[in-house]
PDB file of C-alpha atoms in Angstrom:
ATOM      1  CA  UNK A   1      43.582  95.849 134.382  1.00  0.00           C
ATOM      2  CA  UNK A   2      43.254  97.175 130.904  1.00  0.00           C
ATOM      3  CA  UNK A   3      40.811  99.911 130.084  1.00  0.00           C
ATOM      4  CA  UNK A   4      38.699  99.515 126.980  1.00  0.00           C
ATOM      5  CA  UNK A   5      37.483 102.476 124.989  1.00  0.00           C
ATOM      6  CA  UNK A   6      35.018 101.891 122.178  1.00  0.00           C
ATOM      7  CA  UNK A   7      35.846  98.172 122.247  1.00  0.00           C
ATOM      8  CA  UNK A   8      39.598  98.717 121.823  1.00  0.00           C
ATOM      9  CA  UNK A   9      42.387  98.492 124.330  1.00  0.00           C
ATOM     10  CA  UNK A  10      45.385 100.735 123.818  1.00  0.00           C
ATOM     11  CA  UNK A  11      48.852  99.127 123.869  1.00  0.00           C
ATOM     12  CA  UNK A  12      49.902 100.945 127.043  1.00  0.00           C
ATOM     13  CA  UNK A  13      46.844  99.639 128.846  1.00  0.00           C
ATOM     14  CA  UNK A  14      47.105  95.957 127.846  1.00  0.00           C
ATOM     15  CA  UNK A  15      48.253  93.379 130.298  1.00  0.00           C
ATOM     16  CA  UNK A  16      51.202  91.175 129.475  1.00  0.00           C
ATOM     17  CA  UNK A  17      48.851  88.215 129.047  1.00  0.00           C
ATOM     18  CA  UNK A  18      46.563  90.140 126.637  1.00  0.00           C
ATOM     19  CA  UNK A  19      49.570  91.044 124.508  1.00  0.00           C
ATOM     20  CA  UNK A  20      50.566  87.382 124.333  1.00  0.00           C
ATOM     21  CA  UNK A  21      46.991  86.438 123.403  1.00  0.00           C
ATOM     22  CA  UNK A  22      47.097  88.893 120.507  1.00  0.00           C
ATOM     23  CA  UNK A  23      50.410  87.482 119.293  1.00  0.00           C
ATOM     24  CA  UNK A  24      48.992  83.949 119.484  1.00  0.00           C
ATOM     25  CA  UNK A  25      46.021  84.989 117.337  1.00  0.00           C
ATOM     26  CA  UNK A  26      48.398  86.665 114.858  1.00  0.00           C
ATOM     27  CA  UNK A  27      50.424  83.436 114.636  1.00  0.00           C
ATOM     28  CA  UNK A  28      47.220  81.503 113.907  1.00  0.00           C
ATOM     29  CA  UNK A  29      46.426  83.959 111.110  1.00  0.00           C
ATOM     30  CA  UNK A  30      49.953  83.787 109.677  1.00  0.00           C
ATOM     31  CA  UNK A  31      50.523  80.025 109.795  1.00  0.00           C
ATOM     32  CA  UNK A  32      47.675  77.804 108.536  1.00  0.00           C
ATOM     33  CA  UNK A  33      49.107  74.779 110.384  1.00  0.00           C
ATOM     34  CA  UNK A  34      48.355  76.591 113.662  1.00  0.00           C
ATOM     35  CA  UNK A  35      44.812  77.752 112.860  1.00  0.00           C
ATOM     36  CA  UNK A  36      43.103  74.929 114.761  1.00  0.00           C
ATOM     37  CA  UNK A  37      45.866  74.409 117.314  1.00  0.00           C
ATOM     38  CA  UNK A  38      45.339  74.965 121.003  1.00  0.00           C
ATOM     39  CA  UNK A  39      46.633  78.310 122.261  1.00  0.00           C
ATOM     40  CA  UNK A  40      49.227  76.558 124.428  1.00  0.00           C
ATOM     41  CA  UNK A  41      50.742  74.901 121.335  1.00  0.00           C
ATOM     42  CA  UNK A  42      50.805  78.212 119.496  1.00  0.00           C
ATOM     43  CA  UNK A  43      52.403  79.833 122.557  1.00  0.00           C
ATOM     44  CA  UNK A  44      55.277  77.353 122.287  1.00  0.00           C
ATOM     45  CA  UNK A  45      55.747  78.214 118.593  1.00  0.00           C
ATOM     46  CA  UNK A  46      55.559  81.935 119.418  1.00  0.00           C
ATOM     47  CA  UNK A  47      58.280  81.602 122.077  1.00  0.00           C
ATOM     48  CA  UNK A  48      60.580  79.667 119.771  1.00  0.00           C
ATOM     49  CA  UNK A  49      60.042  82.152 116.948  1.00  0.00           C
ATOM     50  CA  UNK A  50      60.568  85.149 119.247  1.00  0.00           C
ATOM     51  CA  UNK A  51      63.689  83.798 120.930  1.00  0.00           C
ATOM     52  CA  UNK A  52      65.487  81.494 118.525  1.00  0.00           C
ATOM     53  CA  UNK A  53      64.359  82.838 115.147  1.00  0.00           C
ATOM     54  CA  UNK A  54      64.773  86.589 115.752  1.00  0.00           C
ATOM     55  CA  UNK A  55      67.257  86.896 112.922  1.00  0.00           C
ATOM     56  CA  UNK A  56      65.245  87.630 109.737  1.00  0.00           C
ATOM     57  CA  UNK A  57      67.667  85.514 107.704  1.00  0.00           C
ATOM     58  CA  UNK A  58      66.453  82.406 109.556  1.00  0.00           C
ATOM     59  CA  UNK A  59      63.469  80.652 108.055  1.00  0.00           C
ATOM     60  CA  UNK A  60      60.613  80.101 110.486  1.00  0.00           C
ATOM     61  CA  UNK A  61      57.890  78.502 108.410  1.00  0.00           C
ATOM     62  CA  UNK A  62      55.203  75.833 108.663  1.00  0.00           C
ATOM     63  CA  UNK A  63      57.734  73.042 108.056  1.00  0.00           C
ATOM     64  CA  UNK A  64      59.820  74.316 110.982  1.00  0.00           C
ATOM     65  CA  UNK A  65      56.756  74.556 113.214  1.00  0.00           C
ATOM     66  CA  UNK A  66      55.532  71.035 112.469  1.00  0.00           C
ATOM     67  CA  UNK A  67      59.023  69.600 112.953  1.00  0.00           C
ATOM     68  CA  UNK A  68      59.865  71.263 116.266  1.00  0.00           C
ATOM     69  CA  UNK A  69      56.527  71.016 118.100  1.00  0.00           C
ATOM     70  CA  UNK A  70      56.201  67.594 119.714  1.00  0.00           C
ATOM     71  CA  UNK A  71      53.726  68.399 122.501  1.00  0.00           C
ATOM     72  CA  UNK A  72      51.197  65.564 122.758  1.00  0.00           C
ATOM     73  CA  UNK A  73      50.294  62.538 124.830  1.00  0.00           C
ATOM     74  CA  UNK A  74      53.347  60.630 126.090  1.00  0.00           C
ATOM     75  CA  UNK A  75      55.792  63.359 125.024  1.00  0.00           C
ATOM     76  CA  UNK A  76      58.105  62.935 128.028  1.00  0.00           C
ATOM     77  CA  UNK A  77      57.404  66.443 129.323  1.00  0.00           C
ATOM     78  CA  UNK A  78      58.801  68.094 126.204  1.00  0.00           C
ATOM     79  CA  UNK A  79      56.869  70.535 124.022  1.00  0.00           C
ATOM     80  CA  UNK A  80      59.522  71.237 121.376  1.00  0.00           C
ATOM     81  CA  UNK A  81      62.772  69.690 120.184  1.00  0.00           C
ATOM     82  CA  UNK A  82      65.195  71.428 117.842  1.00  0.00           C
ATOM     83  CA  UNK A  83      68.776  72.409 117.243  1.00  0.00           C
ATOM     84  CA  UNK A  84      69.570  76.026 117.980  1.00  0.00           C
ATOM     85  CA  UNK A  85      69.620  77.815 114.618  1.00  0.00           C
ATOM     86  CA  UNK A  86      71.974  80.430 116.130  1.00  0.00           C
ATOM     87  CA  UNK A  87      74.533  77.882 117.354  1.00  0.00           C
ATOM     88  CA  UNK A  88      77.516  76.867 115.268  1.00  0.00           C
ATOM     89  CA  UNK A  89      77.733  73.623 117.225  1.00  0.00           C
ATOM     90  CA  UNK A  90      74.084  72.575 116.668  1.00  0.00           C
ATOM     91  CA  UNK A  91      73.151  72.715 120.335  1.00  0.00           C
ATOM     92  CA  UNK A  92      70.154  70.545 121.168  1.00  0.00           C
ATOM     93  CA  UNK A  93      67.260  72.607 122.524  1.00  0.00           C
ATOM     94  CA  UNK A  94      64.679  70.874 124.696  1.00  0.00           C
ATOM     95  CA  UNK A  95      61.705  73.137 125.459  1.00  0.00           C
ATOM     96  CA  UNK A  96      58.713  73.162 127.671  1.00  0.00           C
ATOM     97  CA  UNK A  97      56.214  76.013 127.656  1.00  0.00           C
ATOM     98  CA  UNK A  98      53.431  76.805 130.096  1.00  0.00           C
ATOM     99  CA  UNK A  99      50.717  79.139 128.865  1.00  0.00           C
ATOM    100  CA  UNK A 100      49.537  80.181 132.325  1.00  0.00           C
ATOM    101  CA  UNK A 101      48.363  83.364 134.005  1.00  0.00           C
ATOM    102  CA  UNK A 102      50.302  82.437 137.163  1.00  0.00           C
ATOM    103  CA  UNK A 103      52.946  79.899 138.092  1.00  0.00           C
ATOM    104  CA  UNK A 104      54.748  78.629 141.186  1.00  0.00           C
ATOM    105  CA  UNK A 105      58.371  77.763 141.792  1.00  0.00           C
ATOM    106  CA  UNK A 106      57.367  74.101 142.213  1.00  0.00           C
ATOM    107  CA  UNK A 107      55.703  74.040 138.773  1.00  0.00           C
ATOM    108  CA  UNK A 108      58.814  75.514 137.155  1.00  0.00           C
ATOM    109  CA  UNK A 109      61.128  73.153 139.040  1.00  0.00           C
ATOM    110  CA  UNK A 110      59.009  70.139 138.073  1.00  0.00           C
ATOM    111  CA  UNK A 111      58.935  71.171 134.399  1.00  0.00           C
ATOM    112  CA  UNK A 112      62.719  71.570 134.284  1.00  0.00           C
ATOM    113  CA  UNK A 113      63.191  68.254 136.106  1.00  0.00           C
ATOM    114  CA  UNK A 114      60.961  66.503 133.537  1.00  0.00           C
ATOM    115  CA  UNK A 115      63.050  67.866 130.676  1.00  0.00           C
ATOM    116  CA  UNK A 116      66.256  66.665 132.339  1.00  0.00           C
ATOM    117  CA  UNK A 117      64.765  63.217 132.998  1.00  0.00           C
ATOM    118  CA  UNK A 118      63.606  63.066 129.372  1.00  0.00           C
ATOM    119  CA  UNK A 119      67.117  63.865 128.138  1.00  0.00           C
ATOM    120  CA  UNK A 120      68.767  61.317 130.434  1.00  0.00           C
ATOM    121  CA  UNK A 121      66.284  58.641 129.328  1.00  0.00           C
ATOM    122  CA  UNK A 122      66.944  59.390 125.657  1.00  0.00           C
ATOM    123  CA  UNK A 123      70.708  59.260 126.273  1.00  0.00           C
ATOM    124  CA  UNK A 124      70.227  55.776 127.762  1.00  0.00           C
ATOM    125  CA  UNK A 125      68.159  54.709 124.727  1.00  0.00           C
ATOM    126  CA  UNK A 126      64.901  54.381 126.684  1.00  0.00           C
ATOM    127  CA  UNK A 127      62.827  55.505 123.705  1.00  0.00           C
ATOM    128  CA  UNK A 128      59.741  53.512 124.682  1.00  0.00           C
ATOM    129  CA  UNK A 129      58.858  56.085 127.368  1.00  0.00           C
ATOM    130  CA  UNK A 130      57.762  58.549 124.658  1.00  0.00           C
ATOM    131  CA  UNK A 131      55.546  58.407 121.575  1.00  0.00           C
ATOM    132  CA  UNK A 132      56.951  57.650 118.115  1.00  0.00           C
ATOM    133  CA  UNK A 133      56.887  61.302 116.992  1.00  0.00           C
ATOM    134  CA  UNK A 134      59.139  62.321 119.875  1.00  0.00           C
ATOM    135  CA  UNK A 135      61.342  59.252 119.335  1.00  0.00           C
ATOM    136  CA  UNK A 136      61.850  60.058 115.639  1.00  0.00           C
ATOM    137  CA  UNK A 137      62.482  63.730 116.273  1.00  0.00           C
ATOM    138  CA  UNK A 138      65.002  63.069 119.034  1.00  0.00           C
ATOM    139  CA  UNK A 139      66.849  60.432 117.007  1.00  0.00           C
ATOM    140  CA  UNK A 140      66.952  62.728 113.971  1.00  0.00           C
ATOM    141  CA  UNK A 141      68.385  65.583 116.050  1.00  0.00           C
ATOM    142  CA  UNK A 142      70.868  63.255 117.750  1.00  0.00           C
ATOM    143  CA  UNK A 143      72.306  62.463 114.329  1.00  0.00           C
ATOM    144  CA  UNK A 144      72.805  66.211 113.671  1.00  0.00           C
ATOM    145  CA  UNK A 145      74.552  67.163 116.885  1.00  0.00           C
ATOM    146  CA  UNK A 146      78.281  66.770 117.375  1.00  0.00           C
ATOM    147  CA  UNK A 147      80.662  66.245 120.254  1.00  0.00           C
ATOM    148  CA  UNK A 148      80.864  69.985 120.909  1.00  0.00           C
ATOM    149  CA  UNK A 149      77.077  70.355 121.052  1.00  0.00           C
ATOM    150  CA  UNK A 150      75.393  71.110 124.334  1.00  0.00           C
ATOM    151  CA  UNK A 151      71.937  70.221 125.554  1.00  0.00           C
ATOM    152  CA  UNK A 152      69.970  73.361 126.429  1.00  0.00           C
ATOM    153  CA  UNK A 153      66.870  73.152 128.585  1.00  0.00           C
ATOM    154  CA  UNK A 154      64.500  76.027 127.872  1.00  0.00           C
ATOM    155  CA  UNK A 155      61.412  76.838 129.898  1.00  0.00           C
ATOM    156  CA  UNK A 156      58.917  79.438 128.703  1.00  0.00           C
ATOM    157  CA  UNK A 157      55.900  80.769 130.554  1.00  0.00           C
ATOM    158  CA  UNK A 158      53.381  83.499 129.954  1.00  0.00           C
ATOM    159  CA  UNK A 159      53.021  83.986 133.706  1.00  0.00           C
ATOM    160  CA  UNK A 160      54.882  86.689 135.615  1.00  0.00           C
ATOM    161  CA  UNK A 161      57.895  85.470 137.615  1.00  0.00           C
ATOM    162  CA  UNK A 162      56.411  86.625 140.941  1.00  0.00           C
ATOM    163  CA  UNK A 163      59.685  86.276 142.784  1.00  0.00           C
ATOM    164  CA  UNK A 164      60.774  82.982 141.212  1.00  0.00           C
ATOM    165  CA  UNK A 165      64.539  83.289 140.989  1.00  0.00           C
ATOM    166  CA  UNK A 166      66.345  81.818 138.003  1.00  0.00           C
ATOM    167  CA  UNK A 167      69.380  80.855 140.082  1.00  0.00           C
ATOM    168  CA  UNK A 168      67.141  78.798 142.352  1.00  0.00           C
ATOM    169  CA  UNK A 169      65.622  76.981 139.354  1.00  0.00           C
ATOM    170  CA  UNK A 170      69.086  76.267 137.946  1.00  0.00           C
ATOM    171  CA  UNK A 171      70.159  74.798 141.290  1.00  0.00           C
TER     172      UNK A 171
END
């Protein structure tokens, strides 16, 4: 637990989750398109920015955010679709993020399985399983990727791993 003194929590005393909450609020302040967004949507943007747009020469702006975030009703279990800005081969990145305080292996496994099923369905041209925003985004990205491109399935969570092993999820 964090200890508050005079209404403030020192950095060393904050929980992991509280730190993420602060970063989410900072993202809402920085990007007007996120101001009224649900925290779980902002968490997805935060993860993408923190992991794929670390390089300051890469532009992570409102246009990028609105293009990559596809989380909505009938999204096929995908929260974000993009090409990896750090990849020379334009690898397709399919993301799902869970803004949770705790998570189980089954929840992680199911999320990864949904992303894989989404990708396989898109490869077969079964676009009707997702909404038009996801369809358009996927088709646009498909036109950008080449034969050397890979599909990368990325799962983010705010919850501690609690013994969930990455090798087991990959399997």
